[in-house]
Amino acid sequence: MLYKKILVASSLLVVLFMLYLIPTKKEVEFAETNLEYVYPNDLETVYLLDSNDYVARVLISASNDSIISKATSLIDALTIGGKKENVIPNGFRSIIPSGTKVIDIELEDGVLIINFSKDILDIDKKYEDKMIESLTYTLTSINGIDSIKLLVDGKELKRLPNSNKLLPTFLDKSYGINKIYEITNVGNIDSYTVYFVNNVNDNKYYIPVTKYVNDYKQDKIRIIIDELASSFTYQSNLSSFLNENTKLLNYEVIDKQIKLNFNDMIFSDITNNDILEEVVYTICLSINDSIDIDSVVFLANDREILKKNISDLK
């Protein structure tokens, strides 16, 4: 009897010891949750070449640390054969010449100053202006960077290497992108940028087009909406999902917020008061390139339907 009691007690001790060593299901799930938290996969905006040679807005994973590390990460994505080559989506390609190095990079009062190696000058004439557009739009999409200044081996890049086109000292989105010129003279030139939609592998992405015109007194907000609602686009592979019967009744800008009041044709389904995501994005991105705003409020016949913060446009 004593032997049996000792055997039972020993067996219980062994079982308790094994249970102590084996983690519970909750503990395993907690460990997995922590693993995801330690390795976040944040998305950042980058402007890459698509199959039609448009400079297109694309989202990729990038460093989410300091402004400088984020900028360096995105420059790697723009460089052919760069360290971020593995995150470039199918259908897109980098544009900065292979072998280009960032010698130095610093941020001063919202201006990102990048000193490149001379390899950046080995760019094909066809793509040199697009490279500047890509760099400018990508880096000024980072919160905290208002403009960029380009250096090559410590000297300011004042002209494009092939066309000899003069560059401004400080580059921002006013430089334009995928430019189209509809001007008859060199006086009273103004510009505005409209974002259109394209798709690759059933994934939609956005292409900004800057249009240059002579009438500098135009109402840019109304022109942008009219362009997006037009059945005509500059190229057959660019499209807008805004119904051509959509009318902007009125709008107002208050404290970096713009309120757009449309007729009911803004809806994709009038019974559910739904607005297509593509419509929201093309309008918000286009207006944000023309005026400094933080949010866009969509109304239909004076009734608020949707509010979109610019910072949420991912």
CSV table of C-alpha atoms in Angstrom, one decimal:
chain,number,residue,atom,x,y,z
A,1,MET,CA,0.0,0.0,0.0
A,2,LEU,CA,2.8,2.4,0.9
A,3,TYR,CA,4.5,1.6,-2.4
A,4,LYS,CA,1.3,2.4,-4.4
A,5,LYS,CA,1.0,5.7,-2.5
A,6,ILE,CA,4.6,6.7,-3.3
A,7,LEU,CA,4.0,5.7,-7.0
A,8,VAL,CA,0.8,7.8,-7.3
A,9,ALA,CA,2.4,10.8,-5.7
A,10,SER,CA,5.5,10.5,-8.0
A,11,SER,CA,3.3,10.3,-11.1
A,12,LEU,CA,1.3,13.4,-10.1
A,13,LEU,CA,4.6,15.3,-9.6
A,14,VAL,CA,5.7,14.3,-13.1
A,15,VAL,CA,2.4,15.4,-14.6
A,16,LEU,CA,2.5,18.8,-12.8
A,17,PHE,CA,6.1,19.3,-13.9
A,18,MET,CA,5.2,18.6,-17.6
A,19,LEU,CA,2.2,21.0,-17.4
A,20,TYR,CA,4.5,23.7,-16.1
A,21,LEU,CA,7.0,23.3,-19.0
A,22,ILE,CA,4.3,23.3,-21.8
A,23,PRO,CA,2.9,26.8,-22.5
A,24,THR,CA,-0.8,27.3,-22.6
A,25,LYS,CA,-2.6,28.2,-25.8
A,26,LYS,CA,-3.1,31.8,-24.6
A,27,GLU,CA,0.7,32.2,-24.0
A,28,VAL,CA,1.4,31.0,-27.6
A,29,GLU,CA,-1.1,33.5,-29.0
A,30,PHE,CA,0.4,36.3,-26.9
A,31,ALA,CA,3.9,35.6,-28.2
A,32,GLU,CA,2.6,35.7,-31.8
A,33,THR,CA,0.9,39.0,-31.2
A,34,ASN,CA,4.1,40.5,-29.8
A,35,LEU,CA,6.0,39.2,-32.9
A,36,GLU,CA,3.7,41.2,-35.2
A,37,TYR,CA,4.1,44.3,-33.1
A,38,VAL,CA,7.9,44.1,-33.2
A,39,TYR,CA,8.0,43.9,-37.0
A,40,PRO,CA,5.4,46.3,-38.4
A,41,ASN,CA,4.9,46.6,-42.2
A,42,ASP,CA,4.1,50.3,-42.7
A,43,LEU,CA,3.2,51.5,-46.2
A,44,GLU,CA,4.6,54.7,-47.7
A,45,THR,CA,3.9,56.5,-51.0
A,46,VAL,CA,6.4,56.2,-53.8
A,47,TYR,CA,6.2,57.4,-57.4
A,48,LEU,CA,7.5,54.7,-59.9
A,49,LEU,CA,7.3,54.2,-63.6
A,50,ASP,CA,4.5,52.1,-64.9
A,51,SER,CA,4.4,50.1,-68.1
A,52,ASN,CA,3.2,53.2,-70.0
A,53,ASP,CA,6.1,55.3,-68.7
A,54,TYR,CA,3.8,57.4,-66.5
A,55,VAL,CA,5.2,58.4,-63.1
A,56,ALA,CA,2.6,56.6,-60.9
A,57,ARG,CA,1.6,56.7,-57.2
A,58,VAL,CA,2.3,53.3,-55.6
A,59,LEU,CA,2.4,52.1,-52.0
A,60,ILE,CA,5.3,50.0,-50.7
A,61,SER,CA,6.7,49.0,-47.3
A,62,ALA,CA,9.4,51.2,-46.0
A,63,SER,CA,11.2,52.3,-42.9
A,64,ASN,CA,8.9,54.0,-40.4
A,65,ASP,CA,11.6,55.5,-38.2
A,66,SER,CA,13.0,59.1,-38.6
A,67,ILE,CA,12.3,61.3,-41.6
A,68,ILE,CA,15.8,60.8,-42.9
A,69,SER,CA,15.7,57.0,-42.6
A,70,LYS,CA,12.3,57.0,-44.4
A,71,ALA,CA,13.6,59.2,-47.2
A,72,THR,CA,16.7,57.0,-47.6
A,73,SER,CA,14.5,53.9,-47.8
A,74,LEU,CA,12.3,55.5,-50.5
A,75,ILE,CA,15.3,56.6,-52.5
A,76,ASP,CA,16.5,53.0,-52.4
A,77,ALA,CA,13.1,52.0,-53.9
A,78,LEU,CA,13.6,54.6,-56.7
A,79,THR,CA,17.0,53.3,-57.6
A,80,ILE,CA,17.4,50.5,-60.1
A,81,GLY,CA,18.9,47.5,-58.4
A,82,GLY,CA,18.6,49.3,-55.0
A,83,LYS,CA,18.1,47.7,-51.6
A,84,LYS,CA,14.3,47.9,-51.8
A,85,GLU,CA,14.1,46.3,-55.2
A,86,ASN,CA,12.3,43.3,-53.7
A,87,VAL,CA,9.3,45.4,-52.6
A,88,ILE,CA,8.6,47.0,-56.0
A,89,PRO,CA,5.2,45.7,-57.2
A,90,ASN,CA,4.9,43.9,-60.5
A,91,GLY,CA,4.2,46.2,-63.4
A,92,PHE,CA,6.3,49.1,-62.0
A,93,ARG,CA,10.0,49.9,-62.1
A,94,SER,CA,12.6,52.2,-60.5
A,95,ILE,CA,14.1,55.1,-62.4
A,96,ILE,CA,17.3,56.4,-60.7
A,97,PRO,CA,20.4,54.9,-62.6
A,98,SER,CA,21.9,51.7,-61.1
A,99,GLY,CA,24.9,52.3,-58.9
A,100,THR,CA,23.8,55.8,-57.7
A,101,LYS,CA,24.7,56.4,-54.1
A,102,VAL,CA,23.5,58.9,-51.5
A,103,ILE,CA,26.7,60.5,-50.2
A,104,ASP,CA,24.9,62.6,-47.7
A,105,ILE,CA,21.4,63.6,-46.7
A,106,GLU,CA,20.1,66.1,-44.2
A,107,LEU,CA,16.9,68.0,-43.4
A,108,GLU,CA,16.9,71.8,-42.8
A,109,ASP,CA,13.7,73.7,-42.1
A,110,GLY,CA,11.6,71.4,-44.2
A,111,VAL,CA,14.1,71.2,-47.0
A,112,LEU,CA,15.6,67.8,-47.7
A,113,ILE,CA,19.1,68.2,-49.1
A,114,ILE,CA,20.4,65.1,-50.9
A,115,ASN,CA,24.0,64.7,-52.2
A,116,PHE,CA,24.1,62.0,-54.9
A,117,SER,CA,27.1,60.4,-56.5
A,118,LYS,CA,27.7,61.4,-60.1
A,119,ASP,CA,26.1,58.1,-61.3
A,120,ILE,CA,22.7,59.8,-61.1
A,121,LEU,CA,23.8,61.8,-64.2
A,122,ASP,CA,23.8,58.5,-66.3
A,123,ILE,CA,20.1,58.9,-67.0
A,124,ASP,CA,18.6,58.5,-70.4
A,125,LYS,CA,17.3,61.8,-71.8
A,126,LYS,CA,13.8,60.4,-72.2
A,127,TYR,CA,13.6,59.8,-68.4
A,128,GLU,CA,15.7,62.6,-66.8
A,129,ASP,CA,12.7,64.9,-66.2
A,130,LYS,CA,10.6,62.0,-65.0
A,131,MET,CA,13.4,61.1,-62.5
A,132,ILE,CA,13.1,64.6,-61.0
A,133,GLU,CA,9.3,64.3,-60.9
A,134,SER,CA,9.6,60.9,-59.2
A,135,LEU,CA,12.1,62.1,-56.6
A,136,THR,CA,10.2,65.3,-55.9
A,137,TYR,CA,6.7,63.7,-55.5
A,138,THR,CA,8.0,60.8,-53.5
A,139,LEU,CA,10.0,62.7,-51.0
A,140,THR,CA,7.6,65.6,-50.5
A,141,SER,CA,4.9,63.0,-49.7
A,142,ILE,CA,6.8,62.4,-46.4
A,143,ASN,CA,5.3,64.4,-43.6
A,144,GLY,CA,7.9,67.0,-42.6
A,145,ILE,CA,9.5,67.5,-46.0
A,146,ASP,CA,8.2,70.5,-47.9
A,147,SER,CA,10.8,70.6,-50.7
A,148,ILE,CA,14.0,69.0,-51.8
A,149,LYS,CA,17.4,70.3,-53.0
A,150,LEU,CA,19.6,68.1,-55.2
A,151,LEU,CA,23.4,68.0,-55.1
A,152,VAL,CA,25.8,65.9,-57.2
A,153,ASP,CA,29.2,65.3,-55.7
A,154,GLY,CA,28.6,68.3,-53.4
A,155,LYS,CA,27.5,70.7,-56.2
A,156,GLU,CA,24.0,71.9,-56.7
A,157,LEU,CA,22.3,70.2,-59.7
A,158,LYS,CA,21.2,73.3,-61.6
A,159,ARG,CA,20.4,71.7,-65.0
A,160,LEU,CA,19.3,68.3,-66.3
A,161,PRO,CA,22.3,66.5,-67.7
A,162,ASN,CA,21.0,65.8,-71.2
A,163,SER,CA,18.4,68.4,-72.2
A,164,ASN,CA,20.2,71.1,-70.1
A,165,LYS,CA,16.8,72.2,-68.7
A,166,LEU,CA,17.1,74.6,-65.8
A,167,LEU,CA,16.0,73.3,-62.4
A,168,PRO,CA,14.8,75.4,-59.5
A,169,THR,CA,17.0,75.3,-56.4
A,170,PHE,CA,14.1,74.0,-54.3
A,171,LEU,CA,11.8,71.4,-55.8
A,172,ASP,CA,8.3,70.7,-54.6
A,173,LYS,CA,5.1,69.5,-56.3
A,174,SER,CA,4.7,72.8,-58.2
A,175,TYR,CA,7.4,71.3,-60.5
A,176,GLY,CA,4.6,69.2,-62.0
A,177,ILE,CA,4.4,65.5,-63.1
A,178,ASN,CA,3.5,63.7,-66.3
A,179,LYS,CA,3.3,67.2,-67.8
A,180,ILE,CA,0.9,68.2,-70.6
A,181,TYR,CA,1.1,71.7,-72.2
A,182,GLU,CA,-2.0,73.4,-73.6
A,183,ILE,CA,-0.5,76.9,-74.0
A,184,THR,CA,-0.5,79.3,-76.9
A,185,ASN,CA,2.0,81.8,-75.5
A,186,VAL,CA,4.5,82.2,-72.7
A,187,GLY,CA,2.4,84.7,-70.7
A,188,ASN,CA,-0.1,84.1,-67.8
A,189,ILE,CA,0.8,80.4,-67.5
A,190,ASP,CA,-0.9,78.4,-64.7
A,191,SER,CA,-1.1,74.7,-63.9
A,192,TYR,CA,-3.1,72.2,-62.0
A,193,THR,CA,-2.7,68.5,-61.4
A,194,VAL,CA,-5.4,65.8,-61.8
A,195,TYR,CA,-5.1,62.2,-60.6
A,196,PHE,CA,-6.5,59.5,-62.8
A,197,VAL,CA,-6.9,55.8,-62.3
A,198,ASN,CA,-5.2,52.9,-64.0
A,199,ASN,CA,-4.8,49.2,-63.0
A,200,VAL,CA,-2.2,46.5,-63.2
A,201,ASN,CA,-2.9,42.9,-62.3
A,202,ASP,CA,-6.4,43.9,-61.2
A,203,ASN,CA,-5.0,46.4,-58.7
A,204,LYS,CA,-5.9,50.1,-59.2
A,205,TYR,CA,-3.3,52.8,-58.8
A,206,TYR,CA,-3.3,56.6,-59.4
A,207,ILE,CA,-1.5,58.7,-62.0
A,208,PRO,CA,-1.2,62.4,-61.6
A,209,VAL,CA,-1.1,64.6,-64.7
A,210,THR,CA,-0.1,68.3,-64.5
A,211,LYS,CA,-1.7,70.4,-67.2
A,212,TYR,CA,-0.3,73.8,-68.2
A,213,VAL,CA,-2.7,76.5,-69.5
A,214,ASN,CA,-2.6,80.2,-70.2
A,215,ASP,CA,-5.5,81.4,-68.1
A,216,TYR,CA,-4.1,81.9,-64.6
A,217,LYS,CA,-7.4,83.2,-63.2
A,218,GLN,CA,-9.2,79.9,-63.5
A,219,ASP,CA,-11.0,78.3,-60.6
A,220,LYS,CA,-8.8,75.3,-60.1
A,221,ILE,CA,-11.2,73.4,-57.9
A,222,ARG,CA,-14.0,73.5,-60.5
A,223,ILE,CA,-11.6,72.7,-63.3
A,224,ILE,CA,-10.4,69.6,-61.4
A,225,ILE,CA,-13.9,68.3,-60.9
A,226,ASP,CA,-14.8,69.1,-64.6
A,227,GLU,CA,-11.7,67.3,-65.8
A,228,LEU,CA,-12.5,64.2,-63.7
A,229,ALA,CA,-16.2,64.2,-64.8
A,230,SER,CA,-15.2,64.6,-68.5
A,231,SER,CA,-15.7,61.6,-70.8
A,232,PHE,CA,-12.5,62.6,-72.5
A,233,THR,CA,-9.1,61.8,-71.0
A,234,TYR,CA,-5.6,62.6,-72.3
A,235,GLN,CA,-4.8,59.0,-73.0
A,236,SER,CA,-7.0,56.0,-73.5
A,237,ASN,CA,-5.4,54.1,-70.6
A,238,LEU,CA,-6.2,56.8,-68.1
A,239,SER,CA,-9.7,56.9,-66.6
A,240,SER,CA,-11.9,58.6,-64.0
A,241,PHE,CA,-14.7,56.9,-62.1
A,242,LEU,CA,-16.6,60.2,-61.6
A,243,ASN,CA,-19.9,60.2,-63.5
A,244,GLU,CA,-19.9,62.8,-66.3
A,245,ASN,CA,-23.2,64.2,-65.1
A,246,THR,CA,-21.7,65.1,-61.7
A,247,LYS,CA,-21.9,68.8,-60.9
A,248,LEU,CA,-20.0,70.7,-58.2
A,249,LEU,CA,-22.8,73.1,-56.9
A,250,ASN,CA,-20.5,75.1,-54.6
A,251,TYR,CA,-17.6,74.7,-52.2
A,252,GLU,CA,-15.9,76.5,-49.3
A,253,VAL,CA,-12.5,76.3,-47.6
A,254,ILE,CA,-12.4,76.8,-43.8
A,255,ASP,CA,-9.3,76.2,-41.7
A,256,LYS,CA,-7.6,73.8,-44.1
A,257,GLN,CA,-10.8,71.9,-44.7
A,258,ILE,CA,-12.6,72.0,-48.0
A,259,LYS,CA,-16.3,71.2,-48.3
A,260,LEU,CA,-17.5,70.1,-51.7
A,261,ASN,CA,-21.2,70.2,-52.4
A,262,PHE,CA,-22.3,68.0,-55.4
A,263,ASN,CA,-25.5,67.0,-57.0
A,264,ASP,CA,-26.7,63.4,-56.5
A,265,MET,CA,-24.7,62.1,-59.4
A,266,ILE,CA,-21.7,61.9,-57.1
A,267,PHE,CA,-23.1,58.6,-55.8
A,268,SER,CA,-22.2,55.3,-57.4
A,269,ASP,CA,-25.5,53.9,-55.9
A,270,ILE,CA,-28.0,56.7,-55.1
A,271,THR,CA,-30.1,54.3,-53.0
A,272,ASN,CA,-27.2,53.6,-50.6
A,273,ASN,CA,-25.6,57.0,-50.9
A,274,ASP,CA,-22.3,55.3,-51.7
A,275,ILE,CA,-19.3,57.2,-53.3
A,276,LEU,CA,-16.7,55.0,-55.1
A,277,GLU,CA,-13.3,54.9,-53.4
A,278,GLU,CA,-11.7,55.8,-56.7
A,279,VAL,CA,-13.8,59.0,-56.9
A,280,VAL,CA,-12.9,59.9,-53.3
A,281,TYR,CA,-9.2,59.4,-53.9
A,282,THR,CA,-8.9,61.1,-57.3
A,283,ILE,CA,-10.7,64.2,-56.0
A,284,CYS,CA,-8.8,64.4,-52.6
A,285,LEU,CA,-5.4,63.8,-54.2
A,286,SER,CA,-6.0,66.3,-57.0
A,287,ILE,CA,-7.3,69.1,-54.7
A,288,ASN,CA,-4.5,68.5,-52.2
A,289,ASP,CA,-1.9,69.1,-55.0
A,290,SER,CA,-3.5,72.5,-55.7
A,291,ILE,CA,-4.3,73.9,-52.2
A,292,ASP,CA,-3.0,73.1,-48.8
A,293,ILE,CA,-5.7,71.2,-47.0
A,294,ASP,CA,-6.0,68.6,-44.2
A,295,SER,CA,-9.4,67.1,-45.0
A,296,VAL,CA,-12.2,67.0,-47.6
A,297,VAL,CA,-15.9,66.8,-46.8
A,298,PHE,CA,-18.3,65.5,-49.4
A,299,LEU,CA,-21.8,66.8,-49.5
A,300,ALA,CA,-24.8,66.0,-51.8
A,301,ASN,CA,-27.3,68.8,-52.0
A,302,ASP,CA,-26.1,70.3,-48.8
A,303,ARG,CA,-26.2,67.0,-46.9
A,304,GLU,CA,-22.8,65.7,-45.5
A,305,ILE,CA,-22.0,62.2,-46.7
A,306,LEU,CA,-18.3,61.6,-46.1
A,307,LYS,CA,-15.2,63.2,-44.6
A,308,LYS,CA,-11.7,62.1,-45.7
A,309,ASN,CA,-8.5,63.2,-44.0
A,310,ILE,CA,-5.6,63.6,-46.4
A,311,SER,CA,-3.3,61.8,-44.0
A,312,ASP,CA,-5.5,58.7,-44.4
A,313,LEU,CA,-5.0,58.4,-48.2
A,314,LYS,CA,-3.1,55.1,-48.3
